[in-house]
Amino acid sequence: MKFTDGYWQVLPGVTILRPQAVDDVVTGDESLTVYAATGPLEKRGDTLNRPLITVSFDSPMDDVVGVTIEHFQGGLSRGPEFEIARSVADVKVAGPDLAGEPVATFRSGALTARVQTEGEWGVDFLAGGRTLTTSTPRSIGVITDADGRHFVREQLTLGVGEHVYGLGERFGALVKNGQTVDIWNADGGTASDQAYKNVPFYLTDAGYGVLVDQPERVSFEVGTEVVSRTQFSVEGQSLRYYVIYGPTPKDVLRKLTALTGRPARVPEWSYGLWLSTSFTTDYDEKTVTSFIDGMAERDLPLSVFHFDCFWMRQFHWCDFVWDPATFPDPEAMLARLKAKGLKICVWINPYIAQRSELFAEGRERGYLVKNPDGSVWQWNLWQAGMALVDFTNPEATAWYQSKLRVLLDQGVDAFKTDFGERIPTDVVWHDGSDPQGMHNYYTHLYNKAVFELLEEEKGEGEAVLFARSATVGGQQFPVHWGGDCESTFVSMAESLRGGLSLALSGFGFWSHDIGGFEGTPDAAVFKRWLAFGLLSSHSRLHGSDSYRVPWAFDDEAVDVTRHFTRLKLSLMPYLARTGAQAHEEGVPVMRPMVLEFPDDRSAATVDTQYMLGDSLLVAPVFNAEGDVEVYVPEGTWTHLLTGETVTGPRWVRERHGYDSLPLLVRPGTVLPVGARTDRPDYDYADGVTLRLFELADGHRSVTHVPGPDGAPGATFTVTRDGSRVQVEAAGTSVPWSVQIGTGEPVAAAPSATRVDLDV
């Protein structure tokens, strides 16, 4: 939200109080509190009628400094609050030294906040021997607008050439400089400035990130209110944020997810291809079976079948009852489908239509969100007379979970948790939560309830969602998909930007609707999107009013589906390891170029390609002709599909058929390729081929191939000395082989633990 008219003036009716003179500094063992008056304090009388702004510093963990800016402290803390993990931090606090520099300092690990205690207000955040960012004399503001509303804002400086990323899944430019962003969940598709997944966190390539620890609407002006600063503000009398030191972007994400939660480990079967009924299409068991059998007949590996909304009766969403007209015996149907080796996903949302039998039950038990007068909140948008489950009520959460448990008993394996964004603010919550804060936070409670049920019933590592909405902490409940995109090349690109932005907001797994959701893609869009979708973390064929079975487009679409599905399944030893890294460290599977190449200025703004893990560069093709420009970082990279090499750093123009795209292997890579291409869940070490690409003399690396269901797996140590390459295996007794680039594989002798070969 903007408050000023240019640099010097404020908007009509706006007043801004700023800290000007530090009155007192109070140090604790693990805290620093600064009291600053909003005007000069030259005599005793200056303390009268003079507001104070309190700025305090603390730390939840090393390299993270929490800052709280307060005006009036008498407000009620109604919740909700983000779940922030705290650990013992190495904190050192120092007040002003009367004999030295007039500063107070608060240090957590390698990050220091240095407060100027004389002269103009200022707070520098320092690490690694340099200033990361600064709160200037004009940065903090306690504001009253023309309508009498109160706000608190902060502005942190941006350096020359510094780029800002994150703020959730946003579909515009990956670099947020010059953008104004409101953190407010909305069902706005992928073509606007609204977003389903809003995260009040930004990361910069200057070595730090900032998390605003408030679930209500947070307004960000990234170089727009003041071009040299990132401003963030909230309504009320206080503002809390954390500065997170890296120094690398990966390090920032590791620390962010240590604070807000790491993604759960997803089941291996979830990496395979998902096929949907689509949304408003007509279908019954015969239709579903024809799709599944059609995939098998065309040798198209399929892992998950998804039933979208109309598995339930119209006007009854959600009652979690199969439509008896189309699915008269759901248990038997699901058993037949699961006998084909499939997992089953069904669509749900947290809205209860008035015709649902759950409406009366929820109303009588007090499980639905209420109006201030005690009546049930309802509207007709989406479902007639729909209400909301109140997940702030533990009994309501258990009730909702009990309805889903019936579906799990019938044979369902996963849930598509749709919606969760359209949450009103003129309501009363069971636990008294602030409706403004609950608007964004509702999705967290919703997805958490469903995910925890799946973990309880299926076990850790077997729970997976297909979720649309999220906020801070939502990454703990994977997977998330990009929402309602159009079936065009332009929308394909905006979907990618959304996923990359979400990755830089702490989310490890992401997917999208292959071919687009709205409308029917032409064959060219569908085939190009297939390559992108099957080189994403998770892959789903889904549409709105038209089917997404490949043969509905043309025969080549079938071939392209087969080609890229089998390619992805062969890469499962690599993808499973990358997914484990997302779970263990918080580093995403799909990575913007800046995450892997933070020191390459040419990579900073690239948002038409990405790294799949640390070693594979993927550049989707966004046109029918097959023309693509790809930025190749330094070194000699190898086209995985052709074996051709290309040397960077430079931009390269290429043309690709529908069965190809730039898929480049990073120099120095040991890429484990699996022996199976028919399913995603298999023993990855059994028959694995280690493909070696451009190993430099003196190279040494350790490659881990995960075992089934998160078991330890096998480890391969690869070294190069001159022209000699040595590979040593540990933790495996199954066959494996080594391949240098596109050469012939060299198989290890039975039970061998070492292979030597010449480059």
Coordinates of N, CA, C and O in Angstrom, one line a residue, residues 545-602:
D545 N -13.2 -28.5 -19.6 CA -14.4 -29.1 -20.3 C -14.0 -30.0 -21.4 O -14.8 -30.3 -22.3
S546 N -12.8 -30.5 -21.5 CA -12.3 -31.4 -22.5 C -11.3 -32.4 -21.9 O -10.6 -32.0 -21.0
Y547 N -11.3 -33.6 -22.5 CA -10.4 -34.6 -22.0 C -9.0 -34.3 -22.3 O -8.7 -33.6 -23.3
R548 N -8.1 -34.9 -21.6 CA -6.6 -34.7 -21.9 C -5.9 -36.1 -22.2 O -4.7 -36.2 -22.0
V549 N -6.7 -37.1 -22.6 CA -6.0 -38.3 -23.1 C -5.3 -37.9 -24.4 O -5.8 -37.2 -25.2
P550 N -4.0 -38.4 -24.5 CA -3.2 -37.9 -25.6 C -3.8 -38.2 -27.0 O -3.6 -37.4 -27.9
W551 N -4.5 -39.4 -27.2 CA -5.0 -39.7 -28.5 C -6.2 -38.8 -28.9 O -6.6 -38.8 -30.1
A552 N -6.7 -37.9 -28.0 CA -7.7 -37.0 -28.4 C -7.1 -35.9 -29.3 O -7.8 -35.1 -29.8
F553 N -5.7 -35.8 -29.3 CA -5.1 -34.7 -30.1 C -4.5 -35.3 -31.4 O -5.0 -34.9 -32.5
D554 N -3.6 -36.2 -31.4 CA -3.1 -36.8 -32.6 C -2.2 -38.0 -32.2 O -1.9 -38.1 -31.0
D555 N -1.8 -38.8 -33.2 CA -1.0 -39.9 -32.9 C 0.4 -39.5 -32.4 O 1.0 -40.2 -31.5
E556 N 0.9 -38.4 -32.9 CA 2.2 -37.9 -32.4 C 2.1 -37.6 -30.9 O 3.1 -37.8 -30.2
A557 N 1.0 -37.0 -30.5 CA 0.9 -36.7 -29.0 C 1.0 -38.0 -28.2 O 1.6 -37.9 -27.1
V558 N 0.5 -39.1 -28.7 CA 0.7 -40.4 -28.0 C 2.2 -40.7 -27.9 O 2.7 -41.1 -26.8
D559 N 2.9 -40.6 -29.0 CA 4.3 -40.9 -29.0 C 5.1 -40.0 -28.1 O 6.0 -40.4 -27.4
V560 N 4.7 -38.7 -28.1 CA 5.4 -37.7 -27.2 C 5.2 -38.0 -25.8 O 6.1 -38.0 -24.9
T561 N 3.9 -38.4 -25.4 CA 3.6 -38.8 -24.1 C 4.4 -40.0 -23.6 O 5.0 -40.0 -22.5
R562 N 4.5 -41.0 -24.5 CA 5.3 -42.2 -24.2 C 6.7 -41.8 -24.0 O 7.4 -42.3 -23.0
H563 N 7.3 -41.0 -24.9 CA 8.7 -40.7 -24.8 C 9.1 -40.0 -23.6 O 10.0 -40.4 -22.9
F564 N 8.3 -39.0 -23.2 CA 8.7 -38.2 -22.0 C 8.3 -38.9 -20.7 O 9.0 -38.7 -19.7
T565 N 7.3 -39.7 -20.7 CA 6.9 -40.4 -19.5 C 8.0 -41.4 -19.2 O 8.5 -41.5 -18.1
R566 N 8.4 -42.1 -20.2 CA 9.5 -43.1 -20.0 C 10.8 -42.4 -19.6 O 11.6 -43.0 -18.8
L567 N 11.1 -41.3 -20.2 CA 12.3 -40.6 -19.8 C 12.2 -40.2 -18.3 O 13.2 -40.4 -17.6
K568 N 11.1 -39.6 -17.9 CA 11.0 -39.3 -16.5 C 11.2 -40.5 -15.6 O 11.9 -40.4 -14.6
L569 N 10.6 -41.6 -15.9 CA 10.7 -42.8 -15.1 C 12.1 -43.3 -15.0 O 12.5 -43.8 -14.0
S570 N 12.8 -43.2 -16.1 CA 14.2 -43.6 -16.1 C 15.1 -42.7 -15.2 O 16.1 -43.1 -14.7
L571 N 14.6 -41.4 -15.0 CA 15.4 -40.5 -14.2 C 15.0 -40.6 -12.7 O 15.5 -39.7 -11.9
M572 N 14.2 -41.5 -12.3 CA 13.7 -41.6 -11.0 C 14.8 -41.7 -9.9 O 14.7 -41.2 -8.8
P573 N 16.0 -42.4 -10.2 CA 17.0 -42.4 -9.2 C 17.5 -41.0 -8.9 O 17.9 -40.7 -7.8
Y574 N 17.6 -40.2 -9.9 CA 18.0 -38.8 -9.8 C 16.9 -38.0 -9.1 O 17.1 -37.2 -8.2
L575 N 15.6 -38.1 -9.6 CA 14.5 -37.3 -9.1 C 14.2 -37.7 -7.6 O 13.9 -36.8 -6.8
A576 N 14.3 -38.9 -7.3 CA 14.0 -39.3 -5.9 C 15.0 -38.7 -5.0 O 14.7 -38.3 -3.9
R577 N 16.3 -38.7 -5.4 CA 17.3 -38.1 -4.6 C 17.1 -36.6 -4.5 O 17.2 -36.0 -3.4
T578 N 16.7 -35.9 -5.5 CA 16.4 -34.5 -5.5 C 15.2 -34.2 -4.6 O 15.2 -33.2 -3.8
G579 N 14.2 -35.1 -4.7 CA 13.0 -34.9 -3.8 C 13.4 -35.1 -2.3 O 12.9 -34.4 -1.4
A580 N 14.3 -36.0 -2.1 CA 14.8 -36.2 -0.7 C 15.5 -35.0 -0.2 O 15.4 -34.6 1.0
Q581 N 16.2 -34.3 -1.1 CA 16.9 -33.0 -0.7 C 15.9 -32.0 -0.4 O 16.1 -31.2 0.6
A582 N 14.8 -31.9 -1.1 CA 13.7 -31.0 -0.8 C 13.1 -31.2 0.6 O 12.9 -30.3 1.4
H583 N 13.0 -32.5 0.9 CA 12.4 -32.9 2.2 C 13.4 -32.6 3.3 O 13.0 -32.1 4.4
E584 N 14.7 -32.9 3.1 CA 15.7 -32.8 4.2 C 16.2 -31.4 4.3 O 16.6 -31.0 5.4
E585 N 16.3 -30.7 3.2 CA 17.0 -29.4 3.3 C 16.1 -28.2 2.9 O 16.5 -27.0 3.2
G586 N 15.0 -28.4 2.3 CA 14.1 -27.3 1.8 C 14.5 -26.7 0.5 O 14.1 -25.7 0.2
V587 N 15.4 -27.4 -0.2 CA 15.9 -26.9 -1.5 C 14.9 -27.5 -2.6 O 14.8 -28.8 -2.6
P588 N 14.2 -26.7 -3.4 CA 13.2 -27.3 -4.3 C 13.7 -28.2 -5.4 O 14.9 -28.1 -5.8
V589 N 12.8 -29.0 -5.9 CA 13.1 -29.9 -7.0 C 13.3 -29.1 -8.3 O 14.3 -29.3 -9.0
M590 N 12.4 -28.2 -8.6 CA 12.5 -27.3 -9.8 C 13.1 -26.0 -9.3 O 12.5 -25.3 -8.4
R591 N 14.2 -25.6 -9.9 CA 15.0 -24.5 -9.4 C 15.2 -23.4 -10.4 O 15.7 -23.6 -11.5
P592 N 14.8 -22.2 -10.1 CA 15.2 -21.0 -10.9 C 16.7 -21.0 -11.1 O 17.5 -21.4 -10.3
M593 N 17.1 -20.5 -12.3 CA 18.6 -20.5 -12.6 C 19.4 -19.8 -11.5 O 20.5 -20.2 -11.2
V594 N 18.8 -18.7 -10.9 CA 19.6 -18.0 -9.9 C 19.9 -18.8 -8.7 O 20.9 -18.5 -8.0
L595 N 19.1 -19.8 -8.4 CA 19.3 -20.7 -7.2 C 20.6 -21.5 -7.4 O 21.3 -21.7 -6.5
E596 N 20.9 -22.0 -8.6 CA 22.1 -22.8 -8.9 C 23.2 -21.9 -9.3 O 24.4 -22.4 -9.1
F597 N 23.0 -20.8 -9.8 CA 24.1 -19.9 -10.4 C 23.9 -18.5 -9.8 O 23.7 -17.5 -10.6
P598 N 24.0 -18.3 -8.5 CA 23.8 -17.0 -7.9 C 24.8 -16.0 -8.3 O 24.6 -14.8 -8.1
D599 N 26.0 -16.4 -8.7 CA 27.1 -15.4 -9.1 C 27.1 -15.1 -10.6 O 28.0 -14.4 -11.0
D600 N 26.2 -15.7 -11.3 CA 26.1 -15.5 -12.8 C 25.0 -14.4 -13.0 O 23.8 -14.7 -12.9
R601 N 25.4 -13.2 -13.3 CA 24.4 -12.1 -13.5 C 23.5 -12.4 -14.6 O 22.3 -11.9 -14.6
S602 N 23.9 -13.1 -15.6 CA 23.0 -13.4 -16.7 C 21.9 -14.3 -16.3 O 20.9 -14.4 -17.0

